[in-house]
Amino acid sequence: MITTPNSFSDLVLFDLKNDSETASTTAAPVQLVYFSAAWCGPCRLTHPVVKDIGKEFASKINVYEINTDDMPDTAESQGVVSIPTIQLYSGGVLKDTIIGCVAKNVLAASVAKLLEEVALNE
């Protein structure tokens, strides 16, 4: 779980090509950021989906959770206006956003598509 804005910047908003130090500690080409809150019912339904996707793509993505109650400024700065929100980043750039509950196959397809795009650009 990301607990500080600096952690978010260091782990998610970096450029793999231009930040070799971060790239060496963050091997995955895609970062999935899950914005949620403990009181949010749809977030509780989405959490197992995100966890399963993290396991399914374990060597290819990094999964981070942000509690919007603890880090409202980070959520706001990333354009999160509703939770749950899942954002997919590559090279520090936002590539896709999914808002609301999501089925595992839909999220898996989004992750697979982004991984394919990343592989084509290498």
PDB file of N, CA, C and O in Angstrom, residues 30 32 46 48-57 60-61 86 88 96 98 102-116:
ATOM      1  N   VAL A  30       4.552  -2.317 -15.974  1.00  0.00           N
ATOM      2  CA  VAL A  30       3.226  -1.729 -15.760  1.00  0.00           C
ATOM      3  C   VAL A  30       2.954  -1.642 -14.267  1.00  0.00           C
ATOM      4  O   VAL A  30       3.249  -2.565 -13.514  1.00  0.00           O
ATOM      5  N   LEU A  32      -0.194  -0.982 -11.630  1.00  0.00           N
ATOM      6  CA  LEU A  32      -1.632  -0.893 -11.420  1.00  0.00           C
ATOM      7  C   LEU A  32      -1.831  -0.205 -10.078  1.00  0.00           C
ATOM      8  O   LEU A  32      -1.319  -0.667  -9.060  1.00  0.00           O
ATOM      9  N   THR A  46     -14.240  -5.077  -5.328  1.00  0.00           N
ATOM     10  CA  THR A  46     -13.178  -4.983  -6.328  1.00  0.00           C
ATOM     11  C   THR A  46     -11.848  -5.498  -5.793  1.00  0.00           C
ATOM     12  O   THR A  46     -11.018  -5.998  -6.560  1.00  0.00           O
ATOM     13  N   PRO A  48     -10.763  -8.244  -4.198  1.00  0.00           N
ATOM     14  CA  PRO A  48     -10.304  -9.585  -4.583  1.00  0.00           C
ATOM     15  C   PRO A  48      -9.957  -9.686  -6.070  1.00  0.00           C
ATOM     16  O   PRO A  48      -9.074 -10.452  -6.455  1.00  0.00           O
ATOM     17  N   VAL A  49     -10.631  -8.910  -6.901  1.00  0.00           N
ATOM     18  CA  VAL A  49     -10.331  -8.905  -8.335  1.00  0.00           C
ATOM     19  C   VAL A  49      -8.919  -8.361  -8.558  1.00  0.00           C
ATOM     20  O   VAL A  49      -8.121  -8.947  -9.297  1.00  0.00           O
ATOM     21  N   VAL A  50      -8.611  -7.241  -7.910  1.00  0.00           N
ATOM     22  CA  VAL A  50      -7.285  -6.635  -8.036  1.00  0.00           C
ATOM     23  C   VAL A  50      -6.220  -7.598  -7.507  1.00  0.00           C
ATOM     24  O   VAL A  50      -5.157  -7.775  -8.118  1.00  0.00           O
ATOM     25  N   LYS A  51      -6.510  -8.245  -6.395  1.00  0.00           N
ATOM     26  CA  LYS A  51      -5.570  -9.205  -5.808  1.00  0.00           C
ATOM     27  C   LYS A  51      -5.309 -10.375  -6.767  1.00  0.00           C
ATOM     28  O   LYS A  51      -4.160 -10.779  -6.972  1.00  0.00           O
ATOM     29  N   ASP A  52      -6.362 -10.893  -7.384  1.00  0.00           N
ATOM     30  CA  ASP A  52      -6.213 -11.989  -8.340  1.00  0.00           C
ATOM     31  C   ASP A  52      -5.402 -11.566  -9.564  1.00  0.00           C
ATOM     32  O   ASP A  52      -4.559 -12.321 -10.049  1.00  0.00           O
ATOM     33  N   ILE A  53      -5.642 -10.364 -10.052  1.00  0.00           N
ATOM     34  CA  ILE A  53      -4.895  -9.864 -11.219  1.00  0.00           C
ATOM     35  C   ILE A  53      -3.429  -9.686 -10.845  1.00  0.00           C
ATOM     36  O   ILE A  53      -2.535  -9.982 -11.642  1.00  0.00           O
ATOM     37  N   GLY A  54      -3.178  -9.210  -9.637  1.00  0.00           N
ATOM     38  CA  GLY A  54      -1.795  -9.085  -9.165  1.00  0.00           C
ATOM     39  C   GLY A  54      -1.073 -10.418  -9.175  1.00  0.00           C
ATOM     40  O   GLY A  54       0.099 -10.508  -9.549  1.00  0.00           O
ATOM     41  N   LYS A  55      -1.771 -11.471  -8.775  1.00  0.00           N
ATOM     42  CA  LYS A  55      -1.171 -12.813  -8.779  1.00  0.00           C
ATOM     43  C   LYS A  55      -1.002 -13.332 -10.205  1.00  0.00           C
ATOM     44  O   LYS A  55       0.021 -13.921 -10.542  1.00  0.00           O
ATOM     45  N   GLU A  56      -2.010 -13.116 -11.024  1.00  0.00           N
ATOM     46  CA  GLU A  56      -1.983 -13.626 -12.403  1.00  0.00           C
ATOM     47  C   GLU A  56      -0.842 -13.011 -13.226  1.00  0.00           C
ATOM     48  O   GLU A  56      -0.225 -13.682 -14.040  1.00  0.00           O
ATOM     49  N   PHE A  57      -0.596 -11.724 -13.007  1.00  0.00           N
ATOM     50  CA  PHE A  57       0.437 -11.012 -13.769  1.00  0.00           C
ATOM     51  C   PHE A  57       1.624 -10.649 -12.874  1.00  0.00           C
ATOM     52  O   PHE A  57       2.301  -9.654 -13.106  1.00  0.00           O
ATOM     53  N   LYS A  60       4.867  -9.293 -14.172  1.00  0.00           N
ATOM     54  CA  LYS A  60       4.742  -8.288 -15.225  1.00  0.00           C
ATOM     55  C   LYS A  60       4.183  -6.955 -14.763  1.00  0.00           C
ATOM     56  O   LYS A  60       4.295  -5.960 -15.474  1.00  0.00           O
ATOM     57  N   ILE A  61       3.534  -6.946 -13.594  1.00  0.00           N
ATOM     58  CA  ILE A  61       2.967  -5.687 -13.088  1.00  0.00           C
ATOM     59  C   ILE A  61       3.278  -5.530 -11.602  1.00  0.00           C
ATOM     60  O   ILE A  61       3.494  -6.507 -10.899  1.00  0.00           O
ATOM     61  N   ILE A  86      -9.218   2.295 -10.773  1.00  0.00           N
ATOM     62  CA  ILE A  86      -7.984   1.582 -11.076  1.00  0.00           C
ATOM     63  C   ILE A  86      -7.304   2.325 -12.221  1.00  0.00           C
ATOM     64  O   ILE A  86      -7.932   2.590 -13.251  1.00  0.00           O
ATOM     65  N   LEU A  88      -3.831   2.379 -14.708  1.00  0.00           N
ATOM     66  CA  LEU A  88      -2.696   1.614 -15.222  1.00  0.00           C
ATOM     67  C   LEU A  88      -1.670   2.584 -15.785  1.00  0.00           C
ATOM     68  O   LEU A  88      -2.006   3.433 -16.618  1.00  0.00           O
ATOM     69  N   ASP A  96      -4.434   3.994 -18.790  1.00  0.00           N
ATOM     70  CA  ASP A  96      -5.827   3.545 -18.771  1.00  0.00           C
ATOM     71  C   ASP A  96      -6.411   3.772 -17.385  1.00  0.00           C
ATOM     72  O   ASP A  96      -5.698   3.703 -16.385  1.00  0.00           O
ATOM     73  N   ILE A  98     -10.003   2.740 -15.067  1.00  0.00           N
ATOM     74  CA  ILE A  98     -11.253   2.003 -14.928  1.00  0.00           C
ATOM     75  C   ILE A  98     -11.911   2.484 -13.649  1.00  0.00           C
ATOM     76  O   ILE A  98     -11.307   2.426 -12.575  1.00  0.00           O
ATOM     77  N   VAL A 102     -15.244  -3.815 -11.328  1.00  0.00           N
ATOM     78  CA  VAL A 102     -14.809  -4.368 -12.610  1.00  0.00           C
ATOM     79  C   VAL A 102     -14.698  -5.888 -12.486  1.00  0.00           C
ATOM     80  O   VAL A 102     -14.251  -6.400 -11.463  1.00  0.00           O
ATOM     81  N   ALA A 103     -15.115  -6.562 -13.540  1.00  0.00           N
ATOM     82  CA  ALA A 103     -14.982  -8.020 -13.578  1.00  0.00           C
ATOM     83  C   ALA A 103     -13.522  -8.384 -13.834  1.00  0.00           C
ATOM     84  O   ALA A 103     -12.783  -7.645 -14.485  1.00  0.00           O
ATOM     85  N   LYS A 104     -13.126  -9.532 -13.331  1.00  0.00           N
ATOM     86  CA  LYS A 104     -11.739  -9.964 -13.459  1.00  0.00           C
ATOM     87  C   LYS A 104     -11.314 -10.048 -14.922  1.00  0.00           C
ATOM     88  O   LYS A 104     -10.225  -9.616 -15.282  1.00  0.00           O
ATOM     89  N   ASN A 105     -12.181 -10.589 -15.793  1.00  0.00           N
ATOM     90  CA  ASN A 105     -11.804 -10.733 -17.193  1.00  0.00           C
ATOM     91  C   ASN A 105     -11.627  -9.380 -17.889  1.00  0.00           C
ATOM     92  O   ASN A 105     -10.776  -9.240 -18.764  1.00  0.00           O
ATOM     93  N   VAL A 106     -12.382  -8.388 -17.483  1.00  0.00           N
ATOM     94  CA  VAL A 106     -12.259  -7.048 -18.062  1.00  0.00           C
ATOM     95  C   VAL A 106     -10.938  -6.409 -17.627  1.00  0.00           C
ATOM     96  O   VAL A 106     -10.201  -5.855 -18.456  1.00  0.00           O
ATOM     97  N   LEU A 107     -10.618  -6.507 -16.359  1.00  0.00           N
ATOM     98  CA  LEU A 107      -9.362  -5.947 -15.866  1.00  0.00           C
ATOM     99  C   LEU A 107      -8.172  -6.703 -16.459  1.00  0.00           C
ATOM    100  O   LEU A 107      -7.177  -6.090 -16.874  1.00  0.00           O
ATOM    101  N   ALA A 108      -8.271  -8.007 -16.537  1.00  0.00           N
ATOM    102  CA  ALA A 108      -7.193  -8.812 -17.123  1.00  0.00           C
ATOM    103  C   ALA A 108      -6.958  -8.422 -18.577  1.00  0.00           C
ATOM    104  O   ALA A 108      -5.810  -8.316 -19.027  1.00  0.00           O
ATOM    105  N   ALA A 109      -8.032  -8.165 -19.322  1.00  0.00           N
ATOM    106  CA  ALA A 109      -7.901  -7.757 -20.723  1.00  0.00           C
ATOM    107  C   ALA A 109      -7.216  -6.400 -20.836  1.00  0.00           C
ATOM    108  O   ALA A 109      -6.371  -6.203 -21.721  1.00  0.00           O
ATOM    109  N   SER A 110      -7.541  -5.476 -19.948  1.00  0.00           N
ATOM    110  CA  SER A 110      -6.903  -4.151 -19.967  1.00  0.00           C
ATOM    111  C   SER A 110      -5.415  -4.253 -19.663  1.00  0.00           C
ATOM    112  O   SER A 110      -4.591  -3.618 -20.320  1.00  0.00           O
ATOM    113  N   VAL A 111      -5.071  -5.067 -18.676  1.00  0.00           N
ATOM    114  CA  VAL A 111      -3.661  -5.257 -18.307  1.00  0.00           C
ATOM    115  C   VAL A 111      -2.915  -5.933 -19.459  1.00  0.00           C
ATOM    116  O   VAL A 111      -1.829  -5.493 -19.845  1.00  0.00           O
ATOM    117  N   ALA A 112      -3.499  -6.981 -20.024  1.00  0.00           N
ATOM    118  CA  ALA A 112      -2.852  -7.711 -21.122  1.00  0.00           C
ATOM    119  C   ALA A 112      -2.642  -6.800 -22.332  1.00  0.00           C
ATOM    120  O   ALA A 112      -1.576  -6.843 -22.970  1.00  0.00           O
ATOM    121  N   LYS A 113      -3.622  -5.971 -22.627  1.00  0.00           N
ATOM    122  CA  LYS A 113      -3.504  -5.035 -23.755  1.00  0.00           C
ATOM    123  C   LYS A 113      -2.352  -4.059 -23.529  1.00  0.00           C
ATOM    124  O   LYS A 113      -1.554  -3.812 -24.435  1.00  0.00           O
ATOM    125  N   LEU A 114      -2.257  -3.517 -22.337  1.00  0.00           N
ATOM    126  CA  LEU A 114      -1.181  -2.572 -22.040  1.00  0.00           C
ATOM    127  C   LEU A 114       0.177  -3.269 -22.080  1.00  0.00           C
ATOM    128  O   LEU A 114       1.142  -2.721 -22.616  1.00  0.00           O
ATOM    129  N   LEU A 115       0.265  -4.465 -21.546  1.00  0.00           N
ATOM    130  CA  LEU A 115       1.521  -5.221 -21.595  1.00  0.00           C
ATOM    131  C   LEU A 115       1.940  -5.487 -23.040  1.00  0.00           C
ATOM    132  O   LEU A 115       3.117  -5.412 -23.380  1.00  0.00           O
ATOM    133  N   GLU A 116       0.969  -5.763 -23.887  1.00  0.00           N
ATOM    134  CA  GLU A 116       1.262  -5.987 -25.311  1.00  0.00           C
ATOM    135  C   GLU A 116       1.784  -4.705 -25.962  1.00  0.00           C
ATOM    136  O   GLU A 116       2.748  -4.732 -26.716  1.00  0.00           O
TER     137      GLU A 116
END
